[in-house]
């Protein structure tokens, strides 16, 4: 994984707009069909070339294999889980998304303004505005047997598609993969003797996907929004209780990447993409020291969100370990407003002033392909990000 030794390198954190030929199949309910996968190599080539056109140095495959949902793709690659109707006698394992904000802003949620995801009529994101569904109207995921990874052929094809698309180009390739917390923590364990054994089994299963990515010479982005959002699931927890849990979470995550090359691993976390108040997001200062214990070389964190933009200052007190990098979000997914390149440059310079210019890379708060109103906005944001990185580089290296 390259550091920003001569200029601020440009990347991003996730999904990107899909070409029309893939979107048409998704609209017809044929996501994941043989025809969909037949079209993937050309689609991945398209999105790699598009990223390069907009100045991205570390490109991904657009996350096109996740056409169903952010975490849904993994269900076809693991065994040991099943979906059951909600059982009121057992109740929910934990609270719902944005539980703390929901409790403080009941009128907002009851009014129908609540939005799980974000986006617009062209790229609609994960959900549309509407009242939050009651817990007892949802199905429940249960671990009912040994958790095993069965997606070896699928991840091999994913890696081949991206490697072919970047061949001969001066870029690095990155594939995002769901983290163990995001797969297993919200699922009720009814098979393993303890929660600890269950989560370690989930970690071991996912390690097979991660290893296939790093073995292919690609960068693994480990997607773990739950490292931030767990706080909202347990509204009665104290910060100390959260830190105890996150200490265990670090063990689980490190177990999932055990034996893999640290210099090919990027860890991504965020506070969720919902258009909601975000008043009760856990602050970075409460967990940054735990996050950097994760054995990754780079940390992708949400930083353009207006609730968190100031948190670059946290790194004055939390020392980034030698050789590690930060990929702060300098572009937000929560607004269709396109950031000015000077804003991007200022954000990058703030981080560089603390952790060093060589240890900063541009990022987005999360994937923006399905979270802003139209794909034109995505390209405008990526353009602004690249221009801002150029401005920051000129100032940080003292040359044009």
Coordinates of C-alpha atoms in Angstrom, one line a residue:
X1 CA 0.0 0.0 0.0
X2 CA 1.5 3.3 -1.1
X3 CA 2.0 6.3 1.2
X4 CA 1.6 9.8 0.0
X5 CA 5.3 10.4 -0.4
X6 CA 5.2 12.9 -3.3
X7 CA 1.5 14.1 -3.1
X8 CA -1.7 13.3 -1.4
X9 CA -3.1 10.1 -2.9
X10 CA -6.7 9.8 -3.8
X11 CA -9.1 7.0 -2.9
X12 CA -12.7 6.6 -1.6
X13 CA -14.5 4.2 0.7
X14 CA -17.1 2.3 -1.3
X15 CA -19.8 1.9 -3.8
X16 CA -20.1 3.8 -7.1
X17 CA -22.8 4.3 -9.7
X18 CA -23.6 1.3 -11.8
X19 CA -23.7 1.4 -15.6
X20 CA -27.1 1.3 -17.2
X21 CA -26.8 -2.4 -18.4
X22 CA -26.3 -3.5 -14.8
X23 CA -29.0 -1.2 -13.4
X24 CA -31.5 -2.5 -15.9
X25 CA -31.0 -6.1 -14.7
X26 CA -31.3 -5.0 -11.0
X27 CA -34.6 -3.2 -11.8
X28 CA -35.9 -6.4 -13.3
X29 CA -35.0 -8.4 -10.2
X30 CA -32.0 -10.1 -11.9
X31 CA -29.2 -8.9 -9.6
X32 CA -26.8 -11.8 -9.2
X33 CA -28.2 -13.7 -12.1
X34 CA -25.9 -15.5 -14.6
X35 CA -26.5 -12.6 -17.0
X36 CA -25.6 -10.1 -14.4
X37 CA -22.3 -11.9 -13.7
X38 CA -21.6 -12.2 -17.4
X39 CA -21.7 -8.4 -17.7
X40 CA -19.5 -7.8 -14.6
X41 CA -16.0 -7.8 -16.2
X42 CA -17.0 -5.1 -18.7
X43 CA -18.7 -3.1 -15.9
X44 CA -15.7 -3.3 -13.6
X45 CA -13.5 -2.1 -16.5
X46 CA -15.8 0.8 -17.0
X47 CA -15.8 1.9 -13.4
X48 CA -12.0 1.5 -13.0
X49 CA -11.5 3.7 -16.1
X50 CA -14.0 6.2 -14.7
X51 CA -12.2 6.4 -11.4
X52 CA -8.8 6.9 -13.2
X53 CA -10.4 9.7 -15.3
X54 CA -11.4 11.5 -12.1
X55 CA -7.9 11.2 -10.5
X56 CA -8.4 8.3 -8.2
X57 CA -5.1 6.4 -7.3
X58 CA -6.6 3.5 -5.3
X59 CA -9.6 2.2 -7.2
X60 CA -12.2 -0.5 -6.5
X61 CA -14.7 -2.5 -8.5
X62 CA -17.6 -0.2 -7.7
X63 CA -18.9 -2.9 -5.3
X64 CA -21.0 -4.2 -8.1
X65 CA -21.2 -7.7 -6.6
X66 CA -23.2 -6.1 -3.7
X67 CA -26.1 -5.2 -5.9
X68 CA -28.7 -6.6 -3.5
X69 CA -27.5 -4.7 -0.4
X70 CA -24.4 -3.6 1.5
X71 CA -24.3 -6.9 3.5
X72 CA -26.6 -9.1 1.6
X73 CA -23.9 -10.4 -0.8
X74 CA -22.2 -12.4 2.0
X75 CA -25.3 -14.4 2.7
X76 CA -24.6 -16.4 -0.5
X77 CA -21.0 -17.0 0.7
X78 CA -21.5 -18.4 4.2
X79 CA -23.5 -21.2 5.8
X80 CA -24.8 -21.5 9.4
X81 CA -27.4 -18.8 9.3
X82 CA -31.1 -18.8 8.7
X83 CA -34.0 -16.2 8.7
X84 CA -36.9 -16.7 11.0
X85 CA -40.0 -14.6 11.9
X86 CA -39.5 -12.3 14.8
X87 CA -40.2 -14.1 18.1
X88 CA -41.7 -11.7 20.7
X89 CA -40.9 -14.2 23.5
X90 CA -37.2 -13.9 22.8
X91 CA -37.3 -10.2 21.8
X92 CA -34.6 -8.4 19.9
X93 CA -30.9 -9.1 20.5
X94 CA -30.3 -5.3 20.6
X95 CA -31.9 -2.0 19.7
X96 CA -32.4 -0.8 16.1
X97 CA -30.5 1.5 13.9
X98 CA -30.1 5.0 15.5
X99 CA -31.8 3.9 18.7
X100 CA -30.5 6.8 20.7
X101 CA -31.5 9.4 18.2
X102 CA -34.9 7.8 17.8
X103 CA -35.5 8.1 21.5
X104 CA -34.6 11.8 21.5
X105 CA -36.4 12.7 18.3
X106 CA -39.6 10.7 18.4
X107 CA -41.5 13.3 16.4
X108 CA -38.9 13.2 13.6
X109 CA -39.3 9.4 13.3
X110 CA -43.0 9.4 13.7
X111 CA -43.5 12.0 11.1
X112 CA -42.2 9.8 8.3
X113 CA -39.1 11.9 7.7
X114 CA -36.9 9.2 9.0
X115 CA -34.6 7.7 6.4
X116 CA -32.5 4.6 6.8
X117 CA -30.3 5.4 3.8
X118 CA -30.1 8.4 1.6
X119 CA -30.2 9.2 -2.0
X120 CA -32.7 10.3 -4.7
X121 CA -34.9 9.0 -7.4
X122 CA -32.1 7.9 -9.7
X123 CA -29.9 6.2 -7.1
X124 CA -32.3 5.5 -4.3
X125 CA -29.9 4.2 -1.6
X126 CA -31.1 1.7 1.0
X127 CA -34.6 3.0 1.8
X128 CA -37.1 5.8 1.2
X129 CA -38.5 8.2 3.7
X130 CA -41.1 6.7 6.0
X131 CA -41.9 5.6 9.5
X132 CA -39.4 3.3 11.2
X133 CA -40.9 -0.2 11.0
X134 CA -41.7 -1.8 14.4
X135 CA -39.3 -4.5 15.5
X136 CA -41.9 -7.2 15.6
X137 CA -42.6 -6.7 11.9
X138 CA -39.1 -7.8 10.9
X139 CA -37.5 -11.1 10.4
X140 CA -34.7 -12.3 12.6
X141 CA -31.3 -13.8 11.6
X142 CA -30.2 -16.7 13.6
X143 CA -27.0 -18.7 13.7
X144 CA -28.3 -22.3 13.8
X145 CA -25.2 -24.2 12.6
X146 CA -21.5 -24.1 12.0
X147 CA -20.4 -20.9 10.2
X148 CA -18.5 -21.8 7.1
X149 CA -17.3 -19.8 4.1
X150 CA -18.4 -21.2 0.8
X151 CA -17.7 -18.3 -1.6
X152 CA -14.3 -19.3 -2.7
X153 CA -15.2 -19.2 -6.4
X154 CA -17.1 -16.0 -6.1
X155 CA -14.3 -14.0 -4.4
X156 CA -11.8 -15.5 -6.9
X157 CA -13.8 -14.1 -9.8
X158 CA -14.2 -10.7 -8.0
X159 CA -10.4 -10.5 -7.7
X160 CA -9.8 -11.6 -11.3
X161 CA -12.2 -9.0 -12.6
X162 CA -10.5 -6.1 -10.8
X163 CA -7.0 -7.3 -11.5
X164 CA -7.8 -7.5 -15.2
X165 CA -9.3 -4.0 -15.1
X166 CA -6.2 -2.4 -13.5
X167 CA -3.6 -4.3 -15.5
X168 CA -1.1 -1.9 -17.0
X169 CA -2.5 1.1 -15.2
X170 CA -0.6 3.0 -12.5
X171 CA -3.2 2.4 -9.8
X172 CA -3.7 0.1 -6.8
X173 CA -6.8 -2.1 -6.6
X174 CA -9.0 -2.5 -3.5
X175 CA -12.0 -4.8 -2.7
X176 CA -14.3 -4.1 0.1
X177 CA -15.5 -7.0 2.3
X178 CA -17.9 -7.2 5.1
X179 CA -16.5 -7.4 8.6
X180 CA -17.2 -10.0 11.3
X181 CA -19.1 -7.6 13.5
X182 CA -21.3 -6.5 10.7
X183 CA -22.1 -10.1 9.7
X184 CA -22.4 -11.7 13.1
X185 CA -22.9 -9.3 16.0
X186 CA -26.6 -8.6 15.4
X187 CA -27.4 -12.2 14.8
X188 CA -28.7 -14.4 17.7
X189 CA -26.4 -17.3 18.4
X190 CA -28.2 -20.6 18.9
X191 CA -25.4 -22.9 18.0
X192 CA -22.1 -22.1 19.7
X193 CA -21.6 -22.5 23.5
X194 CA -20.8 -18.8 23.9
X195 CA -20.9 -15.5 22.1
X196 CA -17.1 -15.3 22.1
X197 CA -16.8 -18.7 20.3
X198 CA -19.5 -17.7 17.9
X199 CA -17.9 -14.4 16.9
X200 CA -14.5 -16.0 16.5
X201 CA -16.0 -18.6 14.2
X202 CA -17.5 -15.8 12.1
X203 CA -14.1 -14.2 12.0
X204 CA -12.4 -17.4 10.9
X205 CA -15.0 -18.0 8.1
X206 CA -14.6 -14.5 6.7
X207 CA -10.8 -14.8 6.8
X208 CA -11.1 -17.0 3.7
X209 CA -12.6 -14.1 1.7
X210 CA -10.0 -11.7 3.0
X211 CA -7.1 -14.0 2.3
X212 CA -8.3 -14.5 -1.3
X213 CA -8.2 -10.7 -1.8
X214 CA -4.7 -10.2 -0.3
X215 CA -3.4 -13.3 -2.1
X216 CA -4.4 -11.7 -5.3
X217 CA -2.2 -8.7 -4.5
X218 CA -5.1 -6.4 -3.9
X219 CA -5.9 -4.2 -0.9
X220 CA -8.6 -5.4 1.4
X221 CA -11.0 -2.8 2.8
X222 CA -12.5 -4.3 5.9
X223 CA -16.0 -2.7 6.3
X224 CA -17.0 -2.4 9.9
X225 CA -19.5 0.5 10.5
X226 CA -20.5 -1.4 13.6
X227 CA -17.3 -0.3 15.3
X228 CA -19.0 3.2 15.5
X229 CA -22.7 2.3 15.3
X230 CA -22.8 -0.3 18.1
X231 CA -23.2 2.6 20.5
X232 CA -26.6 3.3 19.0
X233 CA -27.8 -0.3 19.4
X234 CA -27.4 -0.3 23.2
X235 CA -28.9 3.1 24.4
X236 CA -28.3 2.3 28.0
X237 CA -24.6 1.5 27.8
X238 CA -22.0 3.8 29.3
X239 CA -18.9 4.7 27.4
X240 CA -16.9 2.3 29.6
X241 CA -19.3 -0.5 28.7
X242 CA -18.9 0.3 25.0
X243 CA -15.1 0.3 25.4
X244 CA -15.2 -3.1 27.0
X245 CA -17.2 -4.4 24.1
X246 CA -14.9 -2.7 21.5
X247 CA -11.9 -4.2 23.1
X248 CA -13.4 -7.6 22.4
X249 CA -14.3 -6.4 18.9
X250 CA -10.7 -5.6 18.2
X251 CA -9.8 -9.2 19.2
X252 CA -12.5 -10.5 16.8
X253 CA -11.3 -8.3 13.9
X254 CA -7.7 -9.1 14.4
X255 CA -8.6 -12.8 14.5
X256 CA -10.3 -12.4 11.1
X257 CA -7.1 -11.0 9.5
X258 CA -4.6 -13.1 11.4
X259 CA -1.7 -14.0 9.2
X260 CA -2.6 -11.6 6.4
X261 CA -0.2 -8.9 5.3
X262 CA -0.9 -5.7 7.3
X263 CA 0.3 -3.5 4.5
X264 CA -2.6 -4.7 2.3
X265 CA -5.4 -3.9 4.8
X266 CA -7.5 -0.8 5.2
X267 CA -10.1 -0.7 8.0
X268 CA -13.2 1.4 7.4
X269 CA -15.8 2.5 9.9
X270 CA -18.5 5.2 9.9
X271 CA -21.5 6.4 11.9
X272 CA -24.1 5.1 9.3
X273 CA -25.5 6.7 6.2
X274 CA -28.9 7.6 7.5
X275 CA -30.3 11.1 7.0
X276 CA -31.1 11.7 10.7
X277 CA -29.9 14.0 13.5
X278 CA -26.8 12.0 14.5
X279 CA -26.7 13.8 17.8
X280 CA -25.8 10.7 19.7
X281 CA -23.0 9.3 17.5
X282 CA -20.2 8.1 19.8
X283 CA -17.3 10.6 19.5
X284 CA -14.0 9.5 18.0
X285 CA -12.1 10.4 21.1
X286 CA -13.8 7.6 23.0
X287 CA -12.5 4.8 20.7
X288 CA -9.7 6.0 18.4
X289 CA -7.1 4.4 20.7
X290 CA -8.8 1.1 20.4
X291 CA -9.3 1.4 16.6
X292 CA -5.6 1.8 16.0
X293 CA -5.0 -1.6 17.7
X294 CA -6.6 -3.2 14.7
X295 CA -3.8 -4.7 12.6
X296 CA -4.4 -2.6 9.4
X297 CA -2.0 -0.2 7.8
X298 CA -4.7 2.3 7.0
X299 CA -7.8 3.6 8.8
X300 CA -10.7 5.0 6.8
X301 CA -12.9 7.2 9.0
X302 CA -15.9 9.5 8.5
X303 CA -14.7 13.1 8.8
X304 CA -16.7 15.3 6.4
X305 CA -20.0 14.7 8.3
X306 CA -20.8 18.0 10.1
X307 CA -21.0 16.1 13.4
X308 CA -17.4 14.8 13.0
X309 CA -15.5 17.3 10.9
X310 CA -13.8 18.8 13.9
X311 CA -12.4 15.4 15.1
X312 CA -9.2 15.7 13.2
X313 CA -8.1 17.3 16.5
X314 CA -8.4 14.0 18.3
X315 CA -5.1 12.9 16.7
X316 CA -3.3 15.5 18.7
X317 CA -4.0 13.3 21.8
X318 CA -4.1 9.8 20.1
X319 CA -0.8 9.1 18.4
X320 CA -1.1 7.3 15.1
X321 CA 1.4 4.4 15.2
X322 CA 4.5 4.6 13.0
X323 CA 3.9 3.5 9.4
X324 CA 0.1 3.8 9.7
X325 CA -2.1 6.0 7.5
X326 CA -5.4 7.8 7.9
X327 CA -7.9 8.1 5.1
X328 CA -10.4 10.7 6.4
X329 CA -13.6 11.3 4.6
X330 CA -13.2 14.7 2.9
X331 CA -16.3 14.2 0.8
X332 CA -19.7 13.7 2.5
X333 CA -22.3 11.2 1.4
X334 CA -25.1 12.9 3.5
X335 CA -25.6 15.8 1.2
X336 CA -25.9 16.5 -2.5
X337 CA -24.0 19.8 -2.0
X338 CA -20.6 19.4 -3.8
X339 CA -17.7 20.3 -1.7
X340 CA -15.4 23.1 -2.8
X341 CA -11.8 21.9 -3.6
X342 CA -10.5 24.5 -1.1
X343 CA -12.7 22.8 1.6
X344 CA -11.2 19.4 0.7
X345 CA -7.7 20.9 0.7
X346 CA -8.2 22.5 4.2
X347 CA -9.5 19.2 5.6
X348 CA -6.4 17.3 4.3
X349 CA -4.0 19.9 5.5
X350 CA -5.6 19.7 9.0
X351 CA -4.8 16.0 9.2
X352 CA -1.4 16.4 7.6
X353 CA -0.4 19.0 10.2
X354 CA -0.7 16.3 12.9
X355 CA 0.1 12.9 11.4
X356 CA 2.3 14.0 8.6
X357 CA 1.6 14.5 4.9
X358 CA 2.9 11.1 3.9
X359 CA 0.3 9.4 6.2
X360 CA -2.8 11.1 4.7
X361 CA -4.9 9.9 1.8
X362 CA -8.2 11.3 0.6
X363 CA -11.4 9.4 1.3
X364 CA -15.1 9.7 1.3
X365 CA -17.2 9.3 4.5
X366 CA -18.7 6.1 3.0
X367 CA -19.7 4.8 -0.4
X368 CA -21.4 7.6 -2.4
X369 CA -22.8 5.7 -5.4
X370 CA -26.2 5.0 -3.9
X371 CA -26.3 7.8 -1.3
X372 CA -26.6 11.0 -3.3
X373 CA -29.4 12.0 -5.6
X374 CA -27.8 11.3 -9.0
X375 CA -24.6 9.9 -10.4
X376 CA -23.7 13.3 -11.8
X377 CA -23.2 14.4 -8.2
X378 CA -20.9 11.5 -7.5
X379 CA -18.6 12.5 -10.4
X380 CA -18.7 16.1 -9.3
X381 CA -17.7 15.1 -5.8
X382 CA -14.8 12.9 -7.0
X383 CA -13.6 15.8 -9.2
X384 CA -13.7 18.2 -6.3
X385 CA -11.8 15.6 -4.1
X386 CA -9.0 15.2 -6.7
X387 CA -8.7 19.0 -7.2
X388 CA -8.6 19.5 -3.5
X389 CA -5.9 16.9 -3.1
X390 CA -3.9 18.6 -5.7
X391 CA -4.2 22.0 -3.9
X392 CA -3.2 20.4 -0.6
X393 CA -0.2 18.7 -2.2
X394 CA 1.0 22.0 -3.8
X395 CA 0.9 23.6 -0.3
X396 CA 2.3 20.7 1.7
X397 CA 5.2 20.0 -0.7
X398 CA 5.7 23.7 -1.6
X399 CA 5.6 23.2 -5.4
X400 CA 3.2 23.2 -8.3

